[in-house]
Coordinates of C-alpha atoms and ligand atoms in Angstrom, one line a residue:
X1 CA -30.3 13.2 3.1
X2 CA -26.8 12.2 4.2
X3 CA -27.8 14.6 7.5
X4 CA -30.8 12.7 8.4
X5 CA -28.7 9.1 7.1
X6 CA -26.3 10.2 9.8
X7 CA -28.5 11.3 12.3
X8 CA -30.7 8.2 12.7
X9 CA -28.3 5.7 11.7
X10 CA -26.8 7.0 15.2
X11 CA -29.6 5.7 16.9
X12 CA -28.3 2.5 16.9
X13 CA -31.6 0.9 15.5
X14 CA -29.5 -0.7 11.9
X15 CA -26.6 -1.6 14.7
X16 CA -27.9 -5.9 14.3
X17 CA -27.6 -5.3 10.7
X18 CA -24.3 -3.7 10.8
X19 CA -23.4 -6.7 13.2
X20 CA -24.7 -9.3 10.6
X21 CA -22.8 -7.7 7.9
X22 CA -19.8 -8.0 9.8
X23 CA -19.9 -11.3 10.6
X24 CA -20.8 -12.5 7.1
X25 CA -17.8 -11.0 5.7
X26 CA -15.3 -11.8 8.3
X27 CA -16.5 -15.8 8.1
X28 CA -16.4 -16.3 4.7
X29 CA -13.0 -14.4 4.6
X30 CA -11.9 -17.1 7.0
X31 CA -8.9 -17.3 6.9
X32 CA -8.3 -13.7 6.0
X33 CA -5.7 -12.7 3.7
X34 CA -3.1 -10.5 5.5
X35 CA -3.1 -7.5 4.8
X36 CA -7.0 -8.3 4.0
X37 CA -8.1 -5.0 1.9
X38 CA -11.5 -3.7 1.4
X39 CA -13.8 -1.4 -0.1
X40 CA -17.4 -0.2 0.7
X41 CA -18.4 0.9 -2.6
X42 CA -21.1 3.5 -2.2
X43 CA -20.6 4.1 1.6
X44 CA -22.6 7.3 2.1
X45 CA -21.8 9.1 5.2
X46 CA -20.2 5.8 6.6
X47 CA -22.1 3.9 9.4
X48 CA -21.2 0.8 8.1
X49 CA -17.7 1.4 7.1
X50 CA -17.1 2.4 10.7
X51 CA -18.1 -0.3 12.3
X52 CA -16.8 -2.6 9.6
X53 CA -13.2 -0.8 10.6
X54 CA -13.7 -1.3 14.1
X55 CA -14.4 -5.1 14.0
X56 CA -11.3 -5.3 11.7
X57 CA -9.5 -3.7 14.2
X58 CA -10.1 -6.6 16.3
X59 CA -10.3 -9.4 14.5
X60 CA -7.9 -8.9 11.6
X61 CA -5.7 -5.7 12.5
X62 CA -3.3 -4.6 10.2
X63 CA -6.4 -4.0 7.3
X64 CA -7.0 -1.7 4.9
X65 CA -10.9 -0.3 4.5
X66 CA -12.1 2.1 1.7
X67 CA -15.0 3.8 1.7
X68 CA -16.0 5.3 -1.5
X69 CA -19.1 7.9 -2.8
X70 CA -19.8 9.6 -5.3
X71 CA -21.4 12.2 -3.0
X72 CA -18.8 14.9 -1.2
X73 CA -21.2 15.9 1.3
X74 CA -21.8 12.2 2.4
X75 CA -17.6 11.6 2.1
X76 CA -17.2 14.7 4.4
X77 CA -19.3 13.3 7.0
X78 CA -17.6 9.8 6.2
X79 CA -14.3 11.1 7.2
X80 CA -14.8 12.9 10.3
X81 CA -16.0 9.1 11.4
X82 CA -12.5 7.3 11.5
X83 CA -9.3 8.5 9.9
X84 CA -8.2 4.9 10.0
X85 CA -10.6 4.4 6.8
X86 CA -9.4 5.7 3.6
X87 CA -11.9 7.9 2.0
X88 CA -12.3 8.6 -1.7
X89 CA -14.9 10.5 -3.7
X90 CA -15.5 9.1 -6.8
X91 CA -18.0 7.1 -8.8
X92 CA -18.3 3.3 -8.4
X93 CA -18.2 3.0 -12.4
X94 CA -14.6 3.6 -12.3
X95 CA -13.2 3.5 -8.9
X96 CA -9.7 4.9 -8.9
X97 CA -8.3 1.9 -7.6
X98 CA -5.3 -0.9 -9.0
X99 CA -6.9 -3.6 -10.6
X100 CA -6.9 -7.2 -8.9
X101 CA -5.6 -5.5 -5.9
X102 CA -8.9 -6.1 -2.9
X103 CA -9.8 -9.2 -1.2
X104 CA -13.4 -8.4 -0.6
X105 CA -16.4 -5.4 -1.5
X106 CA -19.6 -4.3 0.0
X107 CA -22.3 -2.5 -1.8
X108 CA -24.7 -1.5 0.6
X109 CA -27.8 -0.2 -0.7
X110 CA -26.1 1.7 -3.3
X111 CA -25.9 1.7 -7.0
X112 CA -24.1 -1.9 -8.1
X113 CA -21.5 -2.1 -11.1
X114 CA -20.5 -5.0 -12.0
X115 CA -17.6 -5.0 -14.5
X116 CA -16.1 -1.8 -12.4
X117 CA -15.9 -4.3 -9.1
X118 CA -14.8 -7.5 -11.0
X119 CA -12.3 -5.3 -12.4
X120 CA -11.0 -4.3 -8.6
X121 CA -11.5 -7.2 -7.0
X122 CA -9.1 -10.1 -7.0
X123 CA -10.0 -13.2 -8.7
X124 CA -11.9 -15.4 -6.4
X125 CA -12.5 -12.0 -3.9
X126 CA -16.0 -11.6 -2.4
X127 CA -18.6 -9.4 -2.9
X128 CA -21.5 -9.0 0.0
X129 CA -24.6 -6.9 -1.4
X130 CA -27.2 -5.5 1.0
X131 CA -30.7 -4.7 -0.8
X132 CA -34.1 -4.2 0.6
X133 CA -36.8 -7.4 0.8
X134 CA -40.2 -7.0 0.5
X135 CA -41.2 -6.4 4.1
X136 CA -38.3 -3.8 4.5
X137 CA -40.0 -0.6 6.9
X138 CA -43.3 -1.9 5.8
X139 CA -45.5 -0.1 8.5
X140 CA -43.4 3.1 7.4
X141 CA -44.5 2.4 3.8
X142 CA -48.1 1.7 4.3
X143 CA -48.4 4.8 6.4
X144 CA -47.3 7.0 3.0
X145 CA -49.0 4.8 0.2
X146 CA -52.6 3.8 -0.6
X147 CA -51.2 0.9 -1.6
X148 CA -48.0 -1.1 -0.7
X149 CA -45.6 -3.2 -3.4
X150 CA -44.0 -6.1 -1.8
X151 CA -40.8 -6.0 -4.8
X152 CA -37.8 -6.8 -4.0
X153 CA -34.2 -6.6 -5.8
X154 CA -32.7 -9.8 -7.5
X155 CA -29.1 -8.4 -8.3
X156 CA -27.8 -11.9 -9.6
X157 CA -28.9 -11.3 -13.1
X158 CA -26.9 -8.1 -13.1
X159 CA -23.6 -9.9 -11.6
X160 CA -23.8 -13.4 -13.0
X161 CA -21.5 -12.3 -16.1
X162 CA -18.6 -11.4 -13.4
X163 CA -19.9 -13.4 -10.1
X164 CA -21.1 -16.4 -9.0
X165 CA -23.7 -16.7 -6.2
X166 CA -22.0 -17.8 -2.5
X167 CA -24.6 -17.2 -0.2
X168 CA -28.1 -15.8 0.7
X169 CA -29.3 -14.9 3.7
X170 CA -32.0 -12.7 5.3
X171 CA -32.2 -10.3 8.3
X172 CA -35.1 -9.5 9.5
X173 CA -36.1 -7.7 13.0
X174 CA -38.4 -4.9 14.2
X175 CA -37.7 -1.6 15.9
X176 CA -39.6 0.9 17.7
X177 CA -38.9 4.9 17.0
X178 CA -40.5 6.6 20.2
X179 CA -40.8 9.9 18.5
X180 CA -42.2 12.0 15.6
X181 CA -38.2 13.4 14.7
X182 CA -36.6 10.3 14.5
X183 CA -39.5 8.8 12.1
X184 CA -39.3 11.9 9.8
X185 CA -35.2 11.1 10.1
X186 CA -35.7 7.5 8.6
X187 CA -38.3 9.3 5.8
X188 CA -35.7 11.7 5.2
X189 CA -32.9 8.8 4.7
X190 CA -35.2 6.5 2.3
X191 CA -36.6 7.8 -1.4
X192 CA -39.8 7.4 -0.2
X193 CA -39.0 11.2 1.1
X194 CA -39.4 12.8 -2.7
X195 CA -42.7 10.3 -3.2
X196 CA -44.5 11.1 0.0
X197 CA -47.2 13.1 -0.4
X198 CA -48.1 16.4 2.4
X199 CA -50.8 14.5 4.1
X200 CA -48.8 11.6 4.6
X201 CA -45.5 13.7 6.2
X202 CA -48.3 15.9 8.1
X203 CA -49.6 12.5 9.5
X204 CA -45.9 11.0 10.6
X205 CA -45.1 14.1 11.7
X206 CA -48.2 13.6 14.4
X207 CA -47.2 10.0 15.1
X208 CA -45.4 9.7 18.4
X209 CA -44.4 5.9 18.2
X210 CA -43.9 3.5 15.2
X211 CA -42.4 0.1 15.0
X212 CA -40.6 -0.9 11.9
X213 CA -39.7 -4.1 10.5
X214 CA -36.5 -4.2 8.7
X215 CA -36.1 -7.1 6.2
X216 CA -32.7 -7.1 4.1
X217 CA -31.5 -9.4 1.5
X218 CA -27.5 -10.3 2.0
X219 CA -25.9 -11.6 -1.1
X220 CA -22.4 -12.8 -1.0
X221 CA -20.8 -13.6 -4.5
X222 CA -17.0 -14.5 -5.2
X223 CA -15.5 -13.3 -8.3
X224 CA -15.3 -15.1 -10.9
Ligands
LIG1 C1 -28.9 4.6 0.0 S1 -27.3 5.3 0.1 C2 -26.5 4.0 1.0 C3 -25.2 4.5 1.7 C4 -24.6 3.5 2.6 N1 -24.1 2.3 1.9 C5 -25.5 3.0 3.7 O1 -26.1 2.0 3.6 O2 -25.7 3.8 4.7 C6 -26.7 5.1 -1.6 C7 -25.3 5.8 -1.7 O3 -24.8 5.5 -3.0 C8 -24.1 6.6 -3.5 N2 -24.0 6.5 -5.0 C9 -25.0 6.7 -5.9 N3 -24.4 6.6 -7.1 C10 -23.1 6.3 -7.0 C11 -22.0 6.1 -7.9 N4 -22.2 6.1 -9.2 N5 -20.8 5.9 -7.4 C12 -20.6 5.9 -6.0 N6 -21.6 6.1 -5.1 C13 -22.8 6.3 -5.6 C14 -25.0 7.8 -3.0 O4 -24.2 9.0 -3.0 C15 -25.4 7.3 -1.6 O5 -24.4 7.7 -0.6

């Protein structure tokens, strides 16, 4: 998984997201704190944390990033990304970091807990959480299931105790994979991998182009 993550995130095609992200965080950390610190909780192999770093770099140099999983194999390829991130590899429910000490989190598609992120976070810092809406690689998902659910992720309910609600906004655009590889990469990256059934593989592996919509949900909250 963290191969084929790596692989096709790569491509470039999640680059307008990354972008979004970015720019989210950096304007509602206007002005940033100096030194502005940071954590990507539940970075994986670190696409996002890179390019996170990078726009620091030039808009707010002198900041710290962490990038945190509880996956070594995803860390290892995190690291070889940018020694100018600190990387840790540990669980999100108790990240081994001073409490009260980060201006801002990101939790990117990955597991969200709440009280362990208040707890690291100083009061008033922001948290931005990226989560799938209902249209998210659509095509991709009716090609595997008979039929398609059109949920999507409210994580509010699961924050409100900590965090109060900032901002919502939606990214939505479509991109076209041009072979078979790269659209068994993005299977390989999602969990729709393990539910997939042979047929449906044996019938993206024979698809030569596919275009994908990607729809995220960005939540930005502030601690309470
Ligand atoms: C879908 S991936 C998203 C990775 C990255 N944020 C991205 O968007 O490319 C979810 C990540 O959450 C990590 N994860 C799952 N449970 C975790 C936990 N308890 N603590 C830290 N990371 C966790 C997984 O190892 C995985 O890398």
């Amino acid at each position: 998984m963290v191969r084929a993550r790596h692989s096709f995130l790569e491509q470039g095609h999640y680059a307008p997201l990354s972008d979004h992200i970015n720019r989210l965080l950096l304007e509602s950390l206007n002005p940033a704190p100096k030194p502005l610190r940071l954590l990507d909780c539940g970075c994986g192999e670190g696409y996002y944390t890179d390019r996170l770093q990078h726009t620091l770099n030039d808009n707010a140099p002198g900041s710290d990033l962490i990038g945190l999983d509880i996956s070594k194999a995803a860390v290892r390829q995190a690291a070889k990304r940018n020694p100018a991130i600190t990387w840790i590899v540990a669980s999100s429910k108790s990240p081994p970091l001073a409490e009260h000490g980060l201006d801002g989190a990101l939790c990117l598609f990955a597991p969200l807990e709440s009280a362990a992120l208040h707890r690291v976070l100083k009061p008033g810092g922001l948290l931005l959480v990226a989560t799938t809406g209902p249209d998210h690689l659509l095509t991709l998902r009716e090609a595997i299931y008979p039929e398609v659910r059109r949920n999507a992720f409210n994580p509010t309910p699961q924050l409100e105790r900590h965090f109060s609600p900032v901002e919502q906004e939606q990214v939505q655009f479509d991109f076209t994979l041009e072979h078979s590889e790269a659209i068994l990469q993005l299977l390989a990256m999602t969990p729709h991998q393990w539910r997939a059934s042979a047929h449906a593989r044996q019938n993206l592996a024979n698809c030569q182009q596919l275009t994908i919509g990607v729809d995220v949900q960005l939540n930005l909250y502030q601690a309470r």
